[in-house]
CSV table of C-alpha atoms in Angstrom, one decimal:
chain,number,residue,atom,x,y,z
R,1,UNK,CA,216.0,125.1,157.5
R,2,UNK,CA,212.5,126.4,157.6
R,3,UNK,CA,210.7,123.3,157.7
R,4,UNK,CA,213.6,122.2,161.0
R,5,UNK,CA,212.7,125.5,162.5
R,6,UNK,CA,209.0,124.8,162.3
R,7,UNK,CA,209.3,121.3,164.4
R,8,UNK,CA,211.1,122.7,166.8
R,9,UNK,CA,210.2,126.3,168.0
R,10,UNK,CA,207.8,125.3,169.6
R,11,UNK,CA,210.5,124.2,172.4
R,12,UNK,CA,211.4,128.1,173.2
R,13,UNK,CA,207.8,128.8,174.5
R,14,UNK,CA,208.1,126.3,176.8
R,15,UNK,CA,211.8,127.6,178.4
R,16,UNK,CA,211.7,128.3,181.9
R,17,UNK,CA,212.6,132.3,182.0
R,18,UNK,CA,215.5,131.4,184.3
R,19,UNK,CA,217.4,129.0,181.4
R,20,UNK,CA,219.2,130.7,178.5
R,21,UNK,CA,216.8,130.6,175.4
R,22,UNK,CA,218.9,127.8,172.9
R,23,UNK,CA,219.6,130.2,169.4
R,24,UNK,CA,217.5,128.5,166.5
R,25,UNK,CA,219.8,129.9,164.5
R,26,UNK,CA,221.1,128.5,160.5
R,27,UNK,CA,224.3,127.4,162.1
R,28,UNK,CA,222.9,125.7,164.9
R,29,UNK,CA,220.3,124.1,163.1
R,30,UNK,CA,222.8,123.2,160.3
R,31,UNK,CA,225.3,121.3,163.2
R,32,UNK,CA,222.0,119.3,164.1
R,33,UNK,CA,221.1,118.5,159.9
R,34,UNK,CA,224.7,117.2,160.0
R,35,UNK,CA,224.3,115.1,163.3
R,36,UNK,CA,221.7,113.8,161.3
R,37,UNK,CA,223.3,113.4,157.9
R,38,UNK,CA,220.5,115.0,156.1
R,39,UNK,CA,217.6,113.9,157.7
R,40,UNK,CA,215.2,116.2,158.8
R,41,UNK,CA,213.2,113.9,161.0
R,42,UNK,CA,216.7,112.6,163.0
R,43,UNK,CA,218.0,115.9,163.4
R,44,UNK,CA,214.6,117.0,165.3
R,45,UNK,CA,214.7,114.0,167.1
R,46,UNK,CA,218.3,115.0,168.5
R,47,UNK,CA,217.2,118.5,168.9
R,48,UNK,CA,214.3,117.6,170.9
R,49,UNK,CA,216.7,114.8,173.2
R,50,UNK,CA,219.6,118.1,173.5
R,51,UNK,CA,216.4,120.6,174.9
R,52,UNK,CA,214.9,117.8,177.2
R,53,UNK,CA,217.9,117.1,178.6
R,54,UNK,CA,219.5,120.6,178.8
R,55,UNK,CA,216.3,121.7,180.2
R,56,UNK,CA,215.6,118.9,182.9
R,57,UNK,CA,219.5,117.8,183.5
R,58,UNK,CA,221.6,120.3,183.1
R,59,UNK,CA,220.0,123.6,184.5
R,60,UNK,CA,217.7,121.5,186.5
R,61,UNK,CA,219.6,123.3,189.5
R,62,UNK,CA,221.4,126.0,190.2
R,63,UNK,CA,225.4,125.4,189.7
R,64,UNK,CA,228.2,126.9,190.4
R,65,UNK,CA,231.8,126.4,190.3
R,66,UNK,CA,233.4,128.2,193.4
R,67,UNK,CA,236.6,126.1,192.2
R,68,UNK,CA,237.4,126.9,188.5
R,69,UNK,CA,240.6,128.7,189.8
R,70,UNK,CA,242.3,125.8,191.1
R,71,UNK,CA,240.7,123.0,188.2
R,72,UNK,CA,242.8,125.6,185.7
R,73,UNK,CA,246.2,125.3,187.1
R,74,UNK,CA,245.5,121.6,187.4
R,75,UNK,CA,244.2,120.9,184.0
R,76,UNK,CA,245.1,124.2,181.9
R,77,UNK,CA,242.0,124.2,179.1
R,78,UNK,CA,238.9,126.8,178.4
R,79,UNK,CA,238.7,129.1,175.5
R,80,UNK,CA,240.8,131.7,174.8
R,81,UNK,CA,239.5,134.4,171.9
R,82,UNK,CA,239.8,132.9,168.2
R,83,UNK,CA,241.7,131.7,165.1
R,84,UNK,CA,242.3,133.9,162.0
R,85,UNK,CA,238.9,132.9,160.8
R,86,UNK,CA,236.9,134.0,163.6
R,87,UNK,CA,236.2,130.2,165.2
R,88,UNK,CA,236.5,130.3,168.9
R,89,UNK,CA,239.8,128.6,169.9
R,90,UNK,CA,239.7,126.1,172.3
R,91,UNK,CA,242.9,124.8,173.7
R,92,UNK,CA,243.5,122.1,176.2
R,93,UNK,CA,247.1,121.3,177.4
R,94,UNK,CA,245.9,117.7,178.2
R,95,UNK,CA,249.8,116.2,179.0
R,96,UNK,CA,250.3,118.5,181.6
R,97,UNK,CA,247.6,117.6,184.2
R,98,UNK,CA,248.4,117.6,187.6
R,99,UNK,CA,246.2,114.9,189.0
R,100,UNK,CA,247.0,114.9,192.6
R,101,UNK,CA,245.8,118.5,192.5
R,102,UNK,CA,242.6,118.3,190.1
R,103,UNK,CA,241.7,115.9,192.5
R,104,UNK,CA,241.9,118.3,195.5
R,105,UNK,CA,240.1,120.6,193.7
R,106,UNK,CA,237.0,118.6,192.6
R,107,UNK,CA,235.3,115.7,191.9
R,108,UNK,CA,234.7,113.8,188.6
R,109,UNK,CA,230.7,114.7,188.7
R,110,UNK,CA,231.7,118.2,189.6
R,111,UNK,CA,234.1,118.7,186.7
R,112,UNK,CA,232.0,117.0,184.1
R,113,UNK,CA,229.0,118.9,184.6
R,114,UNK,CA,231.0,122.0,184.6
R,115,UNK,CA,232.9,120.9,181.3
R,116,UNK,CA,228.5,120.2,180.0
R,117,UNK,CA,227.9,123.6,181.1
R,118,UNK,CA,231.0,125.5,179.4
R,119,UNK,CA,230.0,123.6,176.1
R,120,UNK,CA,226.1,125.1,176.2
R,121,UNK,CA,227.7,128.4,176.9
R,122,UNK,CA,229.5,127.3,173.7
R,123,UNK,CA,226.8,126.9,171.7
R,124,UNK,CA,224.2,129.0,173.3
R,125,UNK,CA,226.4,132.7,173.2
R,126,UNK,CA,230.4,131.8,171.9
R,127,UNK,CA,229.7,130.5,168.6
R,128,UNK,CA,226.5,132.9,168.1
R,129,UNK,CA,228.8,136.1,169.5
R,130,UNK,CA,231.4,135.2,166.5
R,131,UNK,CA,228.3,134.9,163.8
R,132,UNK,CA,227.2,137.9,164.3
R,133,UNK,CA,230.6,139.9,164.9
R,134,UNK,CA,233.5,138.1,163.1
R,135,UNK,CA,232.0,135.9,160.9
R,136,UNK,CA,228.6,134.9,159.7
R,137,UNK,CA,229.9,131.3,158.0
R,138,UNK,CA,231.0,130.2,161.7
R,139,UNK,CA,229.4,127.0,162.9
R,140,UNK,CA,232.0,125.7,165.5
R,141,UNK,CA,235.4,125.8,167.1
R,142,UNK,CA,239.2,125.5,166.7
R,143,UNK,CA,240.8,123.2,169.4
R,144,UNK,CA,244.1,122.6,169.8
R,145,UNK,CA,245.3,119.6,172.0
R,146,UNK,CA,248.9,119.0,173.4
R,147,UNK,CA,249.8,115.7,174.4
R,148,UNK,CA,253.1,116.3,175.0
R,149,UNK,CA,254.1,115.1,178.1
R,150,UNK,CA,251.3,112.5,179.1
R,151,UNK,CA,252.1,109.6,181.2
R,152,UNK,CA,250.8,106.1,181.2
R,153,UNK,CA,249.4,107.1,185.0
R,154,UNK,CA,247.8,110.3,183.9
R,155,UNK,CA,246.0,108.5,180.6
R,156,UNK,CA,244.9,105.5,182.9
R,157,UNK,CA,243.7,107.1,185.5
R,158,UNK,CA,240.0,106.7,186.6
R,159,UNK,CA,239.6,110.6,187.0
R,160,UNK,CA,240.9,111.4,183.1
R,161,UNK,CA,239.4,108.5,181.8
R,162,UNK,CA,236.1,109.2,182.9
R,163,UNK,CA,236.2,113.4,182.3
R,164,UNK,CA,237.5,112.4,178.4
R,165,UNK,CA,234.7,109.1,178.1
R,166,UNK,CA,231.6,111.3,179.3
R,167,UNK,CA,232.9,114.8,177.9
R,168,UNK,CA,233.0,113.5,174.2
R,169,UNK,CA,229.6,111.5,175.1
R,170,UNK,CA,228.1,115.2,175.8
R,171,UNK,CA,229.8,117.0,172.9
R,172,UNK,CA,228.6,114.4,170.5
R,173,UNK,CA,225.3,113.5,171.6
R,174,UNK,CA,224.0,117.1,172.7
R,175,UNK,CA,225.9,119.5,171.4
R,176,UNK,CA,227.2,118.2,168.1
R,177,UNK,CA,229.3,119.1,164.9
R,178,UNK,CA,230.6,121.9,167.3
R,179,UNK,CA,234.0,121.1,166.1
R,180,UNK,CA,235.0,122.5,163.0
R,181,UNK,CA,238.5,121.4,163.2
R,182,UNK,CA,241.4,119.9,165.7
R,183,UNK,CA,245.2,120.2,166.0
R,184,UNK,CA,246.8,117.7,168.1
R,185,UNK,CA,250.4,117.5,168.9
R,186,UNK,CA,251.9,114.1,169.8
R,187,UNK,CA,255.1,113.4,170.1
R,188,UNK,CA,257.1,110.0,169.6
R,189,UNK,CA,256.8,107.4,172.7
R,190,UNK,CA,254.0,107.2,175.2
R,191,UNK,CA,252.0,110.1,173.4
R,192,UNK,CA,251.8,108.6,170.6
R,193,UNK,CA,250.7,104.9,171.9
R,194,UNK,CA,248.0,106.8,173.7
R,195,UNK,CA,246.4,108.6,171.1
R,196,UNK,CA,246.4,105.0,169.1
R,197,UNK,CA,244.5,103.8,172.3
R,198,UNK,CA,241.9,106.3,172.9
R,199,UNK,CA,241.1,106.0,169.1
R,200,UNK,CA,237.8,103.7,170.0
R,201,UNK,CA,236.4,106.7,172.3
R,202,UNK,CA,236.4,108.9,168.9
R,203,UNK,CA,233.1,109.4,166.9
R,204,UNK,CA,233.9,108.9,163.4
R,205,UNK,CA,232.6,112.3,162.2
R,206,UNK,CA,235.2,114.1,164.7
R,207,UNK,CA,238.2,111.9,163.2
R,208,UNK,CA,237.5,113.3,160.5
R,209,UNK,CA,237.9,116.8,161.6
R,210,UNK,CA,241.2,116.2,163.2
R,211,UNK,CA,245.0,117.0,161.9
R,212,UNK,CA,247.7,115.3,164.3
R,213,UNK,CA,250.6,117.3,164.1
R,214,UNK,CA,254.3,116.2,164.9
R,215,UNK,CA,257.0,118.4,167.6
R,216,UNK,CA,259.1,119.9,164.2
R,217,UNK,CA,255.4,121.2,162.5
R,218,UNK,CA,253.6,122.1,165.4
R,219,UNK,CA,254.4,125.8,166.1
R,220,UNK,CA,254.6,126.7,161.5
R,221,UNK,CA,251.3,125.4,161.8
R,222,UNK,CA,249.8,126.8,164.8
R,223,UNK,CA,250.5,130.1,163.8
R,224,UNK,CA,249.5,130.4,160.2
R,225,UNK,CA,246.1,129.3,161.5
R,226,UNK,CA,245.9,131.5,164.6
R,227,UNK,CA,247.2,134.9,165.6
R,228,UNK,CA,250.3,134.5,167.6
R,229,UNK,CA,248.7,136.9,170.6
R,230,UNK,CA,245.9,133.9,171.3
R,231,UNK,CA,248.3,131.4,172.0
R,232,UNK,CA,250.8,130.5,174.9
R,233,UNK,CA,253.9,130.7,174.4
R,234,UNK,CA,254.8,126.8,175.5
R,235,UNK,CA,252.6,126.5,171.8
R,236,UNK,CA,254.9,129.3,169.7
R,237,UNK,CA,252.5,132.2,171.0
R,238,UNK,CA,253.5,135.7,171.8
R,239,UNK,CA,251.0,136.0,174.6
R,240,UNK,CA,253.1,137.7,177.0
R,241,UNK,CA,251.6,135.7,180.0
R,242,UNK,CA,253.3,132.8,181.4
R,243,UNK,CA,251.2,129.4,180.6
R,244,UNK,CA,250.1,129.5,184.4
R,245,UNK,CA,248.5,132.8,183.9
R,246,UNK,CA,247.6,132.4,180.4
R,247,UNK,CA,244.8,129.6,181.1
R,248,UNK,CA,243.5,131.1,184.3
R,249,UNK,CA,240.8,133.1,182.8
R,250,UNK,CA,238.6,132.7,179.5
R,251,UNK,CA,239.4,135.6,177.1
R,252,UNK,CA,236.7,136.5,174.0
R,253,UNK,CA,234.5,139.3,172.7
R,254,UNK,CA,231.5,137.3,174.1
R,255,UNK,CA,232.7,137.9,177.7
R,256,UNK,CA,231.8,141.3,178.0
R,257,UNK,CA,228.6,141.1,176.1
R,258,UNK,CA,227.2,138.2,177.9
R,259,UNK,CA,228.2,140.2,181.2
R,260,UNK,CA,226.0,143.2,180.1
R,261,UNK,CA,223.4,141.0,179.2
């Protein structure tokens, strides 16, 4: 770790004051010495591609997102305080998108460039918020994905299609090993034929990270590995806001410390 942060600190004197500083932190060097299985010289080489593009793509401009609001009742995901362990707990309720009105609400470019900037807020003050306050051993997230629900329109259509195909492509390629672990529910029928289809989109490194989980298991499961109070209740959770209201606003420690900031 040493020897990675010597190649590439030089790339913090050289942020704009007006971009978030990326943490050269041991866990976020140790996702990009993963990325690169080991080798010093590829994970600095992936480093240095995440800055330059980060730095001359992503916060290029000013963005904001006037309608996050309305993209959250029409596709209910974001991040929602953490497991047991202390991983922030990402949940996406992916069979239950209303396309018609995620559609009214924004466009494609507009939702994956938000979707790049939630991820650097990941990795730039989530993850580094539960290092220092829950857990020092933390490296990356808990997600939970339910499929139940999804139609052959909904997984076919251009507009999830393309969010899914470019959202991994930025997860994997500039943010990576951020996932520490997945739980997906599928059910039996459509569900399950989809998840068997969108296998090729997959890196091989986040298969491995991910246990599918059937309608009878789902719930046991769920809740031995996060607090009942974090989850909705349509996934066994004792949360006692209705799933509308549940994913209409990101809950976590690191909200009110990045606010002060």
């Amino acid at each position: 770790l040493p020897e990675m942060i010597r190649r590439v600190e030089d790339l913090q004197a050289t942020t704009k004051t007006t971009h978030p500083v990326f943490p050269l932190d041991d866990g976020t060097l140790l996702r990009f010495l993963r990325h690169g299985r080991g080798n010093i010289d590829k994970a600095e080489k992936a480093f240095r591609k995440m800055d330059d593009w980060r730095k001359n793509t992503l916060l290029a401009d000013a963005f904001d997102f006037p309608e996050d609001k309305l993209v959250r009742r029409a596709y209910k995901k974001g991040y929602f305080n953490t497991d047991r362990e202390g991983r922030p707990l990402y949940i996406e309720m992916i069979g239950n998108v209303d396309i018609d009105a995620l559609e009214e609400a924004t466009t494609l470019p507009r939702l994956i460039h938000a979707h790049a900037h939630d991820t650097d807020h990941l990795a730039s003050v989530i993850i580094p918020w539960c290092q220092r306050n829950l857990n020092a051993s933390i490296t990356g997230i808990t997600a939970v994905m339910d499929l139940r629900g999804i139609s052959w329109k909904q997984f076919t259509h251009p507009f999830i299609q393309g969010y899914i195909k470019n959202s991994i492509s930025i997860d994997y390629n500039y943010y990576p090993s951020t996932l520490a672990r997945m739980f997906i529910l599928i059910p039996s029928g459509v569900p399950e034929t989809v998840w068997k289809l969108a296998q090729p989109w997959i890196p091989k490194t986040v298969k491995a990270k991910i246990q599918v989980l059937s309608v009878d298991e789902f719930q046991a499961k769920l809740r031995e590995e996060i607090p009942p109070e974090n989850l909705p209740r349509s996934l066994g959770g004792t949360s006692p806001l209705s799933d509308d209201d549940f994913f209409l606003t990101e809950r976590g420690g690191w909200i009110v410390e990045h606010q002060e900031q």
